[in-house]
Each structure stands twice: as structure tokens, then as C-alpha cells.
Coordinates of C-alpha atoms in Angstrom, one line a residue:
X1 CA 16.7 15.3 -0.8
X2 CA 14.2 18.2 -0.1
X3 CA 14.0 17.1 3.3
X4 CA 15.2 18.5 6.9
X5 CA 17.6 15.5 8.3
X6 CA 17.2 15.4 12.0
X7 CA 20.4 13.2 13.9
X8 CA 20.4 12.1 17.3
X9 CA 22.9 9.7 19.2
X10 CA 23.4 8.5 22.5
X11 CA 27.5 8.5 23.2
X12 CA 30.1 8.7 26.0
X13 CA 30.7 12.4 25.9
X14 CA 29.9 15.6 22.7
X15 CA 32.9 14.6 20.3
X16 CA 32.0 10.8 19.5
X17 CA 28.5 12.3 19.7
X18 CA 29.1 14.8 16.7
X19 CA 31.9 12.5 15.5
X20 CA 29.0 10.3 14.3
X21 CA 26.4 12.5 13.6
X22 CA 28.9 13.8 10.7
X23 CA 29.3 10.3 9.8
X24 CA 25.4 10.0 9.2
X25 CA 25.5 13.2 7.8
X26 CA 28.1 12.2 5.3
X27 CA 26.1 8.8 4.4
X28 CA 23.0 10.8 3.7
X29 CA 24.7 13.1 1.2
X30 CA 26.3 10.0 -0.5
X31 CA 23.0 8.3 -1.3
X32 CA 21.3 11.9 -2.0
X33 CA 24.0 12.0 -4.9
X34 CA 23.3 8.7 -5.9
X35 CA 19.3 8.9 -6.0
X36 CA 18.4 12.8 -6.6
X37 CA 16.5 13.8 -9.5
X38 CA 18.1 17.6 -9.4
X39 CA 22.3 16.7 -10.8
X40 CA 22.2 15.8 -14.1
X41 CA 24.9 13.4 -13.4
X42 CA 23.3 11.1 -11.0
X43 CA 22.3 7.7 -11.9
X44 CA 18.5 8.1 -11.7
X45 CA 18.9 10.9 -14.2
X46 CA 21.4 8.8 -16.3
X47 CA 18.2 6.2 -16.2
X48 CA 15.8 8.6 -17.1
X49 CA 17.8 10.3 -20.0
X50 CA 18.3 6.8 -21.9
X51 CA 14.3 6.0 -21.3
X52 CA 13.4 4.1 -24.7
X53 CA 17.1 4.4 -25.6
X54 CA 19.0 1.9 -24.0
X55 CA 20.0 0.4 -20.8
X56 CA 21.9 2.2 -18.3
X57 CA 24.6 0.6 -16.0
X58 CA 24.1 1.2 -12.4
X59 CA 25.8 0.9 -8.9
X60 CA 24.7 -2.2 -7.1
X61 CA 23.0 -0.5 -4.6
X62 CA 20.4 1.4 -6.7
X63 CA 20.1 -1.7 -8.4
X64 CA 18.9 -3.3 -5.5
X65 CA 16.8 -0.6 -5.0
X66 CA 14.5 -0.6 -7.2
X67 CA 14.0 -4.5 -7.8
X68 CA 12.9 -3.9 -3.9
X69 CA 10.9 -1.2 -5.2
X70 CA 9.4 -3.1 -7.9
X71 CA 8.7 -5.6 -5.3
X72 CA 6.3 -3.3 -3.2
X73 CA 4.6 -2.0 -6.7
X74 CA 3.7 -6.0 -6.8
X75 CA 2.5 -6.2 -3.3
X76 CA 0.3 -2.9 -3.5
X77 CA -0.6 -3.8 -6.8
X78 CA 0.9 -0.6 -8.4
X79 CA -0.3 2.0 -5.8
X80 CA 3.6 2.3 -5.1
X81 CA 5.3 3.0 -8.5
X82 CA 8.8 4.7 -8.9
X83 CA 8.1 5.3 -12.5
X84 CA 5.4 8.0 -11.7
X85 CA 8.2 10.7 -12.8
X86 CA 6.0 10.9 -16.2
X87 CA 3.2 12.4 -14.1
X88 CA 5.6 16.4 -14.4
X89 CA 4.7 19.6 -12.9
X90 CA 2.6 20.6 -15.6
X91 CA 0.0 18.7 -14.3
X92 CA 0.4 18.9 -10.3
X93 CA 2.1 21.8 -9.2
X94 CA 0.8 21.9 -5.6
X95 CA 2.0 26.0 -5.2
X96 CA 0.0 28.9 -5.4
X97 CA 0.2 29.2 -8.8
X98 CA -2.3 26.5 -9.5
X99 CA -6.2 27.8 -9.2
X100 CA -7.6 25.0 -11.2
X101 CA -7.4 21.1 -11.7
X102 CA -6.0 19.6 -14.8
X103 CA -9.0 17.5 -16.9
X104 CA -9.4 14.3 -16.4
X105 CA -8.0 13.5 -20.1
X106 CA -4.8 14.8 -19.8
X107 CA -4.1 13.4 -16.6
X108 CA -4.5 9.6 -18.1
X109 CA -2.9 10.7 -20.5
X110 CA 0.0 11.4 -19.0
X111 CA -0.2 8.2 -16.7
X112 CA 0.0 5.4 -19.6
X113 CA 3.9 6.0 -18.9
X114 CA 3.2 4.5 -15.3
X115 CA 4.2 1.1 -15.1
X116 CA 6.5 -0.7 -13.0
X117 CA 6.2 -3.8 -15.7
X118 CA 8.3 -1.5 -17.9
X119 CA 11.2 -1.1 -15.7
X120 CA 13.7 -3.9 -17.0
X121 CA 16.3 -5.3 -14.9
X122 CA 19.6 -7.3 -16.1
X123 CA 21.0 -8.7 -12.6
X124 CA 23.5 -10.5 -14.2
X125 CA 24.9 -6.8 -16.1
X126 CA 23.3 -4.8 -13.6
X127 CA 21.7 -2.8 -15.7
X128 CA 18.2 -0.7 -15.6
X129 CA 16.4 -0.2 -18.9
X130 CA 12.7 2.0 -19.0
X131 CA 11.5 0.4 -22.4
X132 CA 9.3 3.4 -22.8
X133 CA 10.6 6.9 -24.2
X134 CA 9.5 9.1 -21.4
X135 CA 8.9 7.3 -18.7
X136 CA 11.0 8.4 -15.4
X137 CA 11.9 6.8 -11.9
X138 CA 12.1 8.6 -8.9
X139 CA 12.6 7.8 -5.9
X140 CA 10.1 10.4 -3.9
X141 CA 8.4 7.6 -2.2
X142 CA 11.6 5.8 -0.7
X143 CA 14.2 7.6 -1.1
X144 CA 14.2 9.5 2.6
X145 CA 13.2 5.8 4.0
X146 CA 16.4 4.3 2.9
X147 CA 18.8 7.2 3.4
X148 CA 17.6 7.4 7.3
X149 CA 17.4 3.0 7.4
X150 CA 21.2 3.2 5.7
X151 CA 22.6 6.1 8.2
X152 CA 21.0 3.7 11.1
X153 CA 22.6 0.7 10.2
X154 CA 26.3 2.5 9.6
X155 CA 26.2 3.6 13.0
X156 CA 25.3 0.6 14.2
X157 CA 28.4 -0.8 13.1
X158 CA 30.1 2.0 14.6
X159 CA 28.9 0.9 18.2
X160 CA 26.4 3.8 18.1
X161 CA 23.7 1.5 20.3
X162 CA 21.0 4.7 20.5
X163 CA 19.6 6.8 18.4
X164 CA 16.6 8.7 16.0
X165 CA 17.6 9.3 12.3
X166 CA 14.5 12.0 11.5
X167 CA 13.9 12.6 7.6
X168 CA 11.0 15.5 8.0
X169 CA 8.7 13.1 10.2
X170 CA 9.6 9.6 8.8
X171 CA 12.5 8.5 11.1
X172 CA 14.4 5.0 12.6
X173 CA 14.8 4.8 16.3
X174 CA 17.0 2.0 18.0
X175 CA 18.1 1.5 21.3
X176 CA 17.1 2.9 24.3
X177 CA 17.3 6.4 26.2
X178 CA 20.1 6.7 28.6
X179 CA 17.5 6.4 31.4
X180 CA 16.8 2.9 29.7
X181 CA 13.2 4.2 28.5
X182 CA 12.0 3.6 25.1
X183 CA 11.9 6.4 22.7
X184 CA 8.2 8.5 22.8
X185 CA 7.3 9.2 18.8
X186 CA 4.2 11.5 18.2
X187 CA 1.6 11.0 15.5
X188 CA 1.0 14.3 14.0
X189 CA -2.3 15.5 14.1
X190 CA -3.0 16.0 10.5
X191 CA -5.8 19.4 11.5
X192 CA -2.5 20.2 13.7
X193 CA 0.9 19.1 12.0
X194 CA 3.1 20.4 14.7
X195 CA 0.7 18.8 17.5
X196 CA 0.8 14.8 18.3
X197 CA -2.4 13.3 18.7
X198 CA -1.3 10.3 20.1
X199 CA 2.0 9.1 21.2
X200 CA 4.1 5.3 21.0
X201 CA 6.9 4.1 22.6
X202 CA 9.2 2.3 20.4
X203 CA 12.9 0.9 20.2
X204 CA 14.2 -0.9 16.3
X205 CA 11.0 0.3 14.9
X206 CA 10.8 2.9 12.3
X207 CA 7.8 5.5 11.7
X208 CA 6.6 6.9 8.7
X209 CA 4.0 9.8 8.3
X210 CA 1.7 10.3 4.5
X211 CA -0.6 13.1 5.3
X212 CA -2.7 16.0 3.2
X213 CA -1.2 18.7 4.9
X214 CA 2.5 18.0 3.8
X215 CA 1.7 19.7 0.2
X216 CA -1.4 21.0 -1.0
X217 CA -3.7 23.3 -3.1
X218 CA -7.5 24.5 -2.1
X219 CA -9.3 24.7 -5.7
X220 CA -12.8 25.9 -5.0
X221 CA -13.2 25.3 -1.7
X222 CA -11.7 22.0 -1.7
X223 CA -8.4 20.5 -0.4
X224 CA -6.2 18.3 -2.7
X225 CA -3.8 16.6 -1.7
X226 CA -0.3 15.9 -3.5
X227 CA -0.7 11.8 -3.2
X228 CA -1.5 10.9 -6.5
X229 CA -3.0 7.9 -7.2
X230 CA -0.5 6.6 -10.3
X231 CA -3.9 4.9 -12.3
X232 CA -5.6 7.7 -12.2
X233 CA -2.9 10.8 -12.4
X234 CA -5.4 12.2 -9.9
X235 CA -4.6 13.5 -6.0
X236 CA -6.5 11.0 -3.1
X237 CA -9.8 11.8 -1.0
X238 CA -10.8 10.8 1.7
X239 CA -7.5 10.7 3.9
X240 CA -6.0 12.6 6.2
X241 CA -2.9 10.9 6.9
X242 CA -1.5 7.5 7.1
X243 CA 1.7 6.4 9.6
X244 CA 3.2 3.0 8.9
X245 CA 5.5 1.8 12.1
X246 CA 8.2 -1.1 10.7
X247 CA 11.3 -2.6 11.6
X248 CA 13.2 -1.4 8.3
X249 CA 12.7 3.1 7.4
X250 CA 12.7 2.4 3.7
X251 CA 10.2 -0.5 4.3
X252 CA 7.8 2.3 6.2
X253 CA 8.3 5.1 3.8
X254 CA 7.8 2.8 1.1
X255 CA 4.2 2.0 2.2
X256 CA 2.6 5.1 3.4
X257 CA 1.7 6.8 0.6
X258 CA 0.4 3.2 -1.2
X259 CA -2.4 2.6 2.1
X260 CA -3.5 6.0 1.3
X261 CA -4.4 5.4 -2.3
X262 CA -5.4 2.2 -1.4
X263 CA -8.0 3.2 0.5
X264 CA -9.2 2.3 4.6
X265 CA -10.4 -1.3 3.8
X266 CA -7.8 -2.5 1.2
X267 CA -4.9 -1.0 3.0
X268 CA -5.6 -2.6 6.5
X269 CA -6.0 -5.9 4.6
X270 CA -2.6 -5.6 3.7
X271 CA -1.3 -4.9 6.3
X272 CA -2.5 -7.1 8.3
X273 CA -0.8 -9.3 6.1
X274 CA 2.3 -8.8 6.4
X275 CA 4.5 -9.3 10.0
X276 CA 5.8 -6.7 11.9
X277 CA 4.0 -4.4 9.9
X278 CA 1.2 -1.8 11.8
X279 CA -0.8 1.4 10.2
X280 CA -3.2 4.1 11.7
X281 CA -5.0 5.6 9.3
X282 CA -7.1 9.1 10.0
X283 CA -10.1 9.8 7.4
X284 CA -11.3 13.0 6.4
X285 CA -14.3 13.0 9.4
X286 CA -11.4 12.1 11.6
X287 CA -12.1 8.5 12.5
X288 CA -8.8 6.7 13.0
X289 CA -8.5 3.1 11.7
X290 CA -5.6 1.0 12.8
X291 CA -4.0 -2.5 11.9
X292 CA -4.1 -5.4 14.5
X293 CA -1.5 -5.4 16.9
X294 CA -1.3 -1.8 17.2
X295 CA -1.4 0.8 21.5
X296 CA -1.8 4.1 20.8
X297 CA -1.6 6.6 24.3

């Protein structure tokens, strides 16, 4: 998935330990082949290749998937979209071989191909149709989310009662430490990735981190970061980094990157809407926002 997977379990002795490590290991790299844009022979590909053409019959699972996904796009009001694959390297590359930002033109150009509306799904043939010839999913914005959430829950039911799934900074914890404490999670400092600024305690709660210092290019003195907004086909301003903390990984993943193109006021709102859900959000001038409900240490 692109990502560094970091496992950790509470067990009787080293051997169950690992034993179920490899089994989250093992879950990971099924839904990796399932999701990832990079085997021609996966079904996102499959759904991508027929965009325009015809619909595409998938397992259950990514079925599910992405009608959950198109359920966020509704709730964020298409600041979440899993058809942003249109928007290609050609226009973002985020390496050091970009010096200069794509015109404003071509970028909506290339975003008419955006739109969750245009992802059809047959539930009773489980089927996934893009109507439009190039349009493409991804699942960039999820996909890490519901590969940690899914490893959780499988050892779960293998009577693995303690734990952190970690997916590059966005991870599920459950249970407790075996001196009964709750797990302490950082927030990276966005000025300071590899520094918290603040720390949580939290047990069946999941964490995830959007910042401008994941990927990035400096054009002219200027820092752009690689959340696009999909109605624009332009990069954010104005934040730093946003961390959603929620019961459900995929759930969290899912809404980080759509607060930050949401922007401070609009994002809150949301979430402040919905239960269980809770968001710090740092600007550019470093002020930090957060959602009701919400200790930071």
C-alpha cells in the first residue's frame, strides 16, 4: 500500500505474539491485493480499465467499500471522492521534478471526471460501473484505514484483547497495556513530524493524521501540499494538519483529508455532528482548533 505497517499485540509469551502479528500481516497483504492500484489484475484496476465500457463484477467486500465510500463523499459533500484517480501525475507530481504549478485550466479540466454521482452500483449483481471513460477509483484516502480497522477486528476474534495496528501514523488501538494503562498516541507536530505536540490516552479508538508535511513541493517560495481539493484539482492552504480520533480506522482515515479541504469552520461543523467523532485541526499560524468533546495533554 505504500505505507510502513507497524503491529503490536499483547500475548502470553513471543510465539502467539508473532503467531498473530503474521496473521495481521497476512490480512493486510490480502486486502492490498484486493485494493492496490499497482497489479494490473486487481479489482480496482479491473474497474478502472472498463471505465465507460461496462460494469465490472467485484468481491463483496470492495463492494461494500465503496458504497461506504460514496456514503462519506455525501456527508462531506464531495471533499472525499474515490474517483479522484482522473486527477494523474501529470498534473501533481509532488517530487523534485516539479518547479512550477499546473494552470488553473488544465487542472478543471482534468477534474470534470470527479464525481462520486458517476460511480454506479448494482447490489443485487454486485457490480461497479464508472459511466465515464476515464474516470478512476482509488482508494488512497481509505484504503490504509480499513486494512488496519480489518487486521484489528481479525485478531479480535483470535482473542488478541491488546493491541496498535499503525499504517504510517493512522492506527487502531484496543485494549489496554499490560500494566492496565491506556495506550499514549502523539499528535505529530506538523513544523516537527517525528515530535508530538500533544499526547491522548485512548483504548477502541482509532487515530488518523492529514498533514502538509507527508508529501510536498516548494514552488517559489511557497509550500503546497499534496491534498487536493477534488473541485478544484488544486492542493489546500491554510492547514497544517488535521487528526480525526474514531471508533472504526477506515471511518478516521476516511475523514482526514475531507476536514482539510473543508476548511476550519465547515469541518468542525461536521464533526460536531456526528457521535463519537473528534478533530484537531492546526492552521498555517499554528492555532489548533478542536471538536467538542475533545483533552489534549
Amino acid at each position: 500500500m505504500g505505507n510502513n505497517f507497524t503491529i503490536t499485540v499483547v500475548a502470553e509469551n513471543e510465539k502467539i505474539g508473532n503467531e498473530n502479528i503474521n496473521l495481521a500481516i497476512e490480512e493486510i497483504r490480502r486486502i492490498e491485493k484486493l485494493l492496490t492500484t499497482y497489479k494490473d489484475d486487481s479489482q480496482t484496476n479491473l474497474i478502472n480499465e472498463n471505465a465507460g465500457i461496462k460494469a465490472v463484477n467485484v468481491d463483496l467486500e470492495v463492494f461494500n467499500l465503496i458504497e461506504r465510500s460514496i456514503g462519506i463523499s455525501k456527508i462531506t459533500q464531495g471533499a472525499f471522492d474515490i474517483s479522484y484517480g482522473s486527477i494523474d501525475k501529470s498534473l501533481w507530481n509532488f517530487d523534485k521534478t516539479m518547479t512550477s504549478l499546473p494552470d488553473i485550466i488544465t487542472a478543471k479540466k482534468m477534474v470534470h471526471l470527479i464525481d462520486y454521482g458517476n460511480i454506479i452500483l448494482d447490489k443485487e449483481n454486485i457490480t461497479v460501473f464508472l459511466k465515464e471513460k476515464g474516470m478512476r477509483i482509488g482508494f488512497g484516502g481509505i484504503g490504509k484505514g480499513y486494512a488496519a480497522e480489518m487486521a484489528r477486528r481479525l485478531l479480535l476474534k483470535n482473542n488478541v484483547h491488546s493491541g496498535i495496528i499503525n499504517a504510517s501514523g493512522d492506527l487502531a488501538a484496543w485494549g489496554l497495556q499490560p500494566d492496565e494503562s491506556k495506550w499514549t498516541i502523539g499528535v505529530a507536530d506538523p513544523d516537527s513530524p517525528n515530535a508530538a505536540f500533544s499526547y491522548m490516552e485512548i483504548s477502541n479508538m482509532a487515530v488518523a493524521t492529514s498533514g502538509n508535511y507527508e508529501k510536498f513541493v516548494n514552488i517559489n517560495g511557497k509550500k503546497y501540499s499534496h491534498t487536493i481539493d477534488p473541485k478544484t484539482g488544486l492542493p489546500i492552504t491554510g492547514i497544517k494538519s488535521v487528526t480525526i480520533i474514531a471508533p472504526n480506522a477506515e471511518f478516521a482515515d476516511a475523514m482526514a483529508t475531507p476536514i482539510a479541504v473543508m476548511g476550519i469552520k465547515a469541518g468542525l461543523f461536521l464533526i460536531n455532528q456526528i457521535p463519537d467523532l473528534y478533530c484537531i485541526i492546526i492552521d498555517d499560524d499554528n492555532k489548533i482548533y478542536t471538536s467538542k468533546n475533545i483533552n489534549l495533554k
